[in-house]
Amino acid sequence: MGKSKLLVIGSSSLVGSHFVETFGIKHEISAAGRRNIFENGALALFIKVDILEHEKLADVIRTSKADYVLNYAAETNVDGCERQRGDFQGSAYQTNTEAVSSMASACKKAGKRFCHISTDFVFDGTSGPYSEDDAAGPINTRIGWYGYTKFLAEKKIQETMQSDFCIIRIGYPFRAQFQYKTDFARNILDLHGSGRLYPMFSDQLMSPTLIDDISAATDHLIQKSSEGIYHVACQHPTTPYDFASNLLLTFFPDEDVSSLKKGSILDFNAKTGHAPRPVKGGLKVDKITSSGFVPRTFEDAIDQIFKQRKKVE
């Protein structure tokens, strides 16, 4: 298959920027958003637009030569979103739900495929790990406002598009480096380096996701013109404690990292002032694996970012 023409929304984001960096040569990529962080020709075209300006964004989508529209834009500060719970005029709902609904509508009218990045937080975390066939939303208990806005976006995409869409759910993304924003793994490394690493949950089931795999899986699904919902995460869910232990042992093999303390997600969720975290979460990746793309284990993913960081040191 030759070059695909793609319009990327949220190209400066933690996840979206990696896709542009990695596949900017393979595809003809244009982008729309608030800022352009690429000066190396990775983008064929950049159009400055606020995604909350629905009519302007719809016009960008309509006039684009792209066959696919990829949306990486989102408000991802989970606790910040929680402070807006119930506020349908707030930035979290407007960015994560209404803007996405507008994109889907514009894609439908323009006859373009739509690929949207979602999250494992659409599940309430009571019976994971979850497959694509499991019901999302607050099934057995409530979910945080961030997860709820992303869940509503998924519903709107499916109702509007009906076909020609792909939703990719990820969890706790991380990569070797990115100057504009930290992530799950690099935050642990930075806090450890400064002696401020807090206890890591040993009773929470979750699926971290190597961003390299997200980009490669997205390209894989585009090439196959895949439709529907796909989970992309490291194989075999783990706990934050086990992930952090492996991460520190990999990056600091000569250090005694046995001082890493265990914490409890149940104790954390019992406190107020923050969004609830899924307790028994995680994503099953059988579907994406069956399609021909096999995500790494979290151990292999940690090795990958270690090698990548060593190359630039």
Tab-separated table of C-alpha atoms in Angstrom, residues 56-245:
chain	number	residue	atom	x	y	z
A	56	LYS	CA	-13.450	26.032	11.718
A	57	LEU	CA	-12.233	22.527	12.517
A	58	ALA	CA	-15.019	20.985	10.451
A	59	ASP	CA	-13.974	23.182	7.545
A	60	VAL	CA	-10.358	22.028	7.932
A	61	ILE	CA	-11.507	18.403	7.836
A	62	ARG	CA	-13.827	19.008	4.880
A	63	THR	CA	-11.184	20.725	2.741
A	64	SER	CA	-8.338	18.395	3.695
A	65	LYS	CA	-7.026	16.001	1.058
A	66	ALA	CA	-6.604	13.377	3.760
A	67	ASP	CA	-8.401	10.052	3.612
A	68	TYR	CA	-7.995	9.512	7.359
A	69	VAL	CA	-8.416	11.871	10.288
A	70	LEU	CA	-6.513	10.815	13.430
A	71	ASN	CA	-7.418	12.440	16.727
A	72	TYR	CA	-4.842	12.485	19.516
A	73	ALA	CA	-6.119	15.666	21.170
A	74	ALA	CA	-7.533	15.290	24.673
A	75	GLU	CA	-7.579	16.782	28.127
A	76	THR	CA	-5.781	14.043	30.065
A	77	ASN	CA	-5.179	15.522	33.521
A	78	VAL	CA	-7.351	13.015	35.351
A	79	ASP	CA	-7.620	14.962	38.603
A	80	GLY	CA	-8.043	18.249	36.762
A	81	CYS	CA	-10.927	16.723	34.841
A	82	GLU	CA	-12.450	15.425	38.067
A	83	ARG	CA	-12.678	18.954	39.423
A	84	GLN	CA	-15.023	19.660	36.515
A	85	ARG	CA	-17.327	16.701	37.246
A	86	GLY	CA	-20.818	17.411	35.944
A	87	ASP	CA	-19.747	20.584	34.115
A	88	PHE	CA	-20.796	20.116	30.507
A	89	GLN	CA	-19.417	23.534	29.620
A	90	GLY	CA	-16.034	22.737	31.142
A	91	SER	CA	-12.908	22.191	29.074
A	92	ALA	CA	-12.760	18.466	29.851
A	93	TYR	CA	-16.189	17.678	28.433
A	94	GLN	CA	-15.861	20.168	25.596
A	95	THR	CA	-12.451	18.805	24.536
A	96	ASN	CA	-12.934	15.101	25.189
A	97	THR	CA	-16.545	14.747	24.085
A	98	GLU	CA	-18.010	17.659	22.147
A	99	ALA	CA	-14.956	18.333	19.979
A	100	VAL	CA	-14.698	14.629	19.167
A	101	SER	CA	-18.384	14.492	18.283
A	102	SER	CA	-17.837	17.434	15.945
A	103	MET	CA	-14.856	15.698	14.309
A	104	ALA	CA	-16.863	12.515	13.774
A	105	SER	CA	-19.722	14.472	12.222
A	106	ALA	CA	-17.341	16.311	9.898
A	107	CYS	CA	-15.658	13.046	8.873
A	108	LYS	CA	-19.008	11.436	8.183
A	109	LYS	CA	-20.123	14.328	5.956
A	110	ALA	CA	-16.770	14.466	4.149
A	111	GLY	CA	-16.556	10.704	3.626
A	112	LYS	CA	-13.325	10.360	5.596
A	113	ARG	CA	-12.271	7.608	7.964
A	114	PHE	CA	-11.836	8.575	11.607
A	115	CYS	CA	-9.301	7.097	14.027
A	116	HIS	CA	-9.610	8.173	17.666
A	117	ILE	CA	-7.391	7.478	20.678
A	118	SER	CA	-9.338	6.538	23.798
A	119	THR	CA	-8.432	5.154	27.208
A	120	ASP	CA	-8.772	2.230	29.607
A	121	PHE	CA	-10.383	4.714	32.005
A	122	VAL	CA	-13.698	4.195	30.149
A	123	PHE	CA	-13.976	1.061	32.321
A	124	ASP	CA	-14.824	1.322	36.012
A	125	GLY	CA	-12.051	-1.092	36.971
A	126	THR	CA	-14.047	-3.651	38.885
A	127	SER	CA	-13.625	-6.706	36.626
A	128	GLY	CA	-10.586	-6.227	34.383
A	129	PRO	CA	-8.610	-6.936	32.372
A	130	TYR	CA	-11.131	-5.942	29.714
A	131	SER	CA	-11.665	-7.015	26.123
A	132	GLU	CA	-13.226	-4.875	23.406
A	133	ASP	CA	-16.488	-6.772	23.891
A	134	ASP	CA	-16.807	-5.799	27.555
A	135	ALA	CA	-19.252	-3.014	28.329
A	136	ALA	CA	-17.637	0.345	29.075
A	137	GLY	CA	-18.982	3.089	31.287
A	138	PRO	CA	-19.978	3.064	34.967
A	139	ILE	CA	-21.305	-0.516	34.988
A	140	ASN	CA	-20.768	-1.552	38.623
A	141	THR	CA	-19.628	1.720	40.146
A	142	ARG	CA	-18.818	5.233	39.019
A	143	ILE	CA	-15.884	6.186	36.843
A	144	GLY	CA	-13.943	9.443	36.930
A	145	TRP	CA	-15.073	12.429	34.894
A	146	TYR	CA	-12.112	12.005	32.544
A	147	GLY	CA	-13.097	8.418	31.775
A	148	TYR	CA	-16.749	9.377	31.459
A	149	THR	CA	-16.044	12.135	28.922
A	150	LYS	CA	-13.966	9.684	26.879
A	151	PHE	CA	-16.707	7.060	27.153
A	152	LEU	CA	-19.296	9.527	25.886
A	153	ALA	CA	-16.978	10.391	22.982
A	154	GLU	CA	-16.792	6.733	22.009
A	155	LYS	CA	-20.592	6.525	22.006
A	156	LYS	CA	-20.923	9.627	19.862
A	157	ILE	CA	-18.376	8.309	17.337
A	158	GLN	CA	-20.208	5.006	16.995
A	159	GLU	CA	-23.614	6.656	16.718
A	160	THR	CA	-22.427	9.229	14.178
A	161	MET	CA	-20.053	7.189	12.027
A	162	GLN	CA	-21.547	3.681	12.279
A	163	SER	CA	-18.684	2.539	10.045
A	164	ASP	CA	-15.336	3.871	8.787
A	165	PHE	CA	-14.096	4.535	12.319
A	166	CYS	CA	-11.457	3.014	14.544
A	167	ILE	CA	-11.196	3.586	18.303
A	168	ILE	CA	-7.879	2.654	19.915
A	169	ARG	CA	-7.913	2.317	23.692
A	170	ILE	CA	-4.610	2.666	25.525
A	171	GLY	CA	-3.504	2.900	29.148
A	172	TYR	CA	-0.696	4.656	31.026
A	173	PRO	CA	1.354	5.570	27.912
A	174	PHE	CA	5.126	6.046	28.120
A	175	ARG	CA	8.060	6.639	25.775
A	176	ALA	CA	11.814	7.133	25.941
A	177	GLN	CA	11.731	10.928	25.824
A	178	PHE	CA	9.543	13.920	25.012
A	179	GLN	CA	10.470	17.417	26.108
A	180	TYR	CA	6.980	18.851	26.367
A	181	LYS	CA	5.330	16.413	28.768
A	182	THR	CA	6.278	13.621	31.151
A	183	ASP	CA	4.613	10.215	31.266
A	184	PHE	CA	4.037	7.190	33.478
A	185	ALA	CA	7.562	5.737	33.269
A	186	ARG	CA	9.610	8.940	33.082
A	187	ASN	CA	7.714	10.383	36.033
A	188	ILE	CA	8.737	7.381	38.133
A	189	LEU	CA	12.360	7.771	37.030
A	190	ASP	CA	12.388	11.507	37.726
A	191	LEU	CA	10.826	11.141	41.185
A	192	HIS	CA	13.227	8.358	42.095
A	193	GLY	CA	16.164	10.469	40.962
A	194	SER	CA	15.093	13.314	43.228
A	195	GLY	CA	14.286	11.060	46.186
A	196	ARG	CA	10.575	11.855	46.039
A	197	LEU	CA	9.116	8.610	44.682
A	198	TYR	CA	5.928	7.788	46.551
A	199	PRO	CA	4.723	4.238	47.357
A	200	MET	CA	3.532	2.412	44.235
A	201	PHE	CA	0.234	0.543	44.245
A	202	SER	CA	0.701	-3.205	44.594
A	203	ASP	CA	-3.022	-4.019	44.528
A	204	GLN	CA	-4.013	-2.292	41.284
A	205	LEU	CA	-4.196	-4.188	37.982
A	206	MET	CA	-3.326	-2.017	34.992
A	207	SER	CA	-1.838	-2.104	31.494
A	208	PRO	CA	0.960	0.343	30.699
A	209	THR	CA	1.433	1.071	26.998
A	210	LEU	CA	4.631	1.735	25.074
A	211	ILE	CA	3.900	4.695	22.790
A	212	ASP	CA	6.092	3.144	20.080
A	213	ASP	CA	3.567	0.316	19.961
A	214	ILE	CA	0.629	2.731	19.803
A	215	SER	CA	2.123	4.421	16.745
A	216	ALA	CA	2.981	1.140	15.044
A	217	ALA	CA	-0.425	-0.361	15.813
A	218	THR	CA	-2.170	2.743	14.473
A	219	ASP	CA	-0.204	2.475	11.245
A	220	HIS	CA	-1.031	-1.236	11.110
A	221	LEU	CA	-4.767	-0.582	11.492
A	222	ILE	CA	-4.704	2.202	8.897
A	223	GLN	CA	-2.965	-0.047	6.384
A	224	LYS	CA	-5.594	-2.739	6.956
A	225	SER	CA	-8.511	-0.243	6.861
A	226	SER	CA	-9.595	-1.803	10.156
A	227	GLU	CA	-12.818	-0.718	11.818
A	228	GLY	CA	-14.207	-0.894	15.328
A	229	ILE	CA	-12.544	-0.832	18.732
A	230	TYR	CA	-9.038	-2.130	19.428
A	231	HIS	CA	-7.027	-2.319	22.630
A	232	VAL	CA	-3.317	-1.516	22.380
A	233	ALA	CA	-1.289	-2.046	25.547
A	234	CYS	CA	1.575	-4.110	26.853
A	235	GLN	CA	0.820	-7.813	26.994
A	236	HIS	CA	-0.122	-9.181	30.409
A	237	PRO	CA	-1.455	-6.560	32.869
A	238	THR	CA	0.738	-5.760	35.845
A	239	THR	CA	0.734	-3.598	38.963
A	240	PRO	CA	2.326	-0.158	39.278
A	241	TYR	CA	4.653	-1.616	41.922
A	242	ASP	CA	5.897	-4.428	39.677
A	243	PHE	CA	6.271	-2.032	36.751
A	244	ALA	CA	8.238	0.464	38.846
A	245	SER	CA	10.429	-2.290	40.306
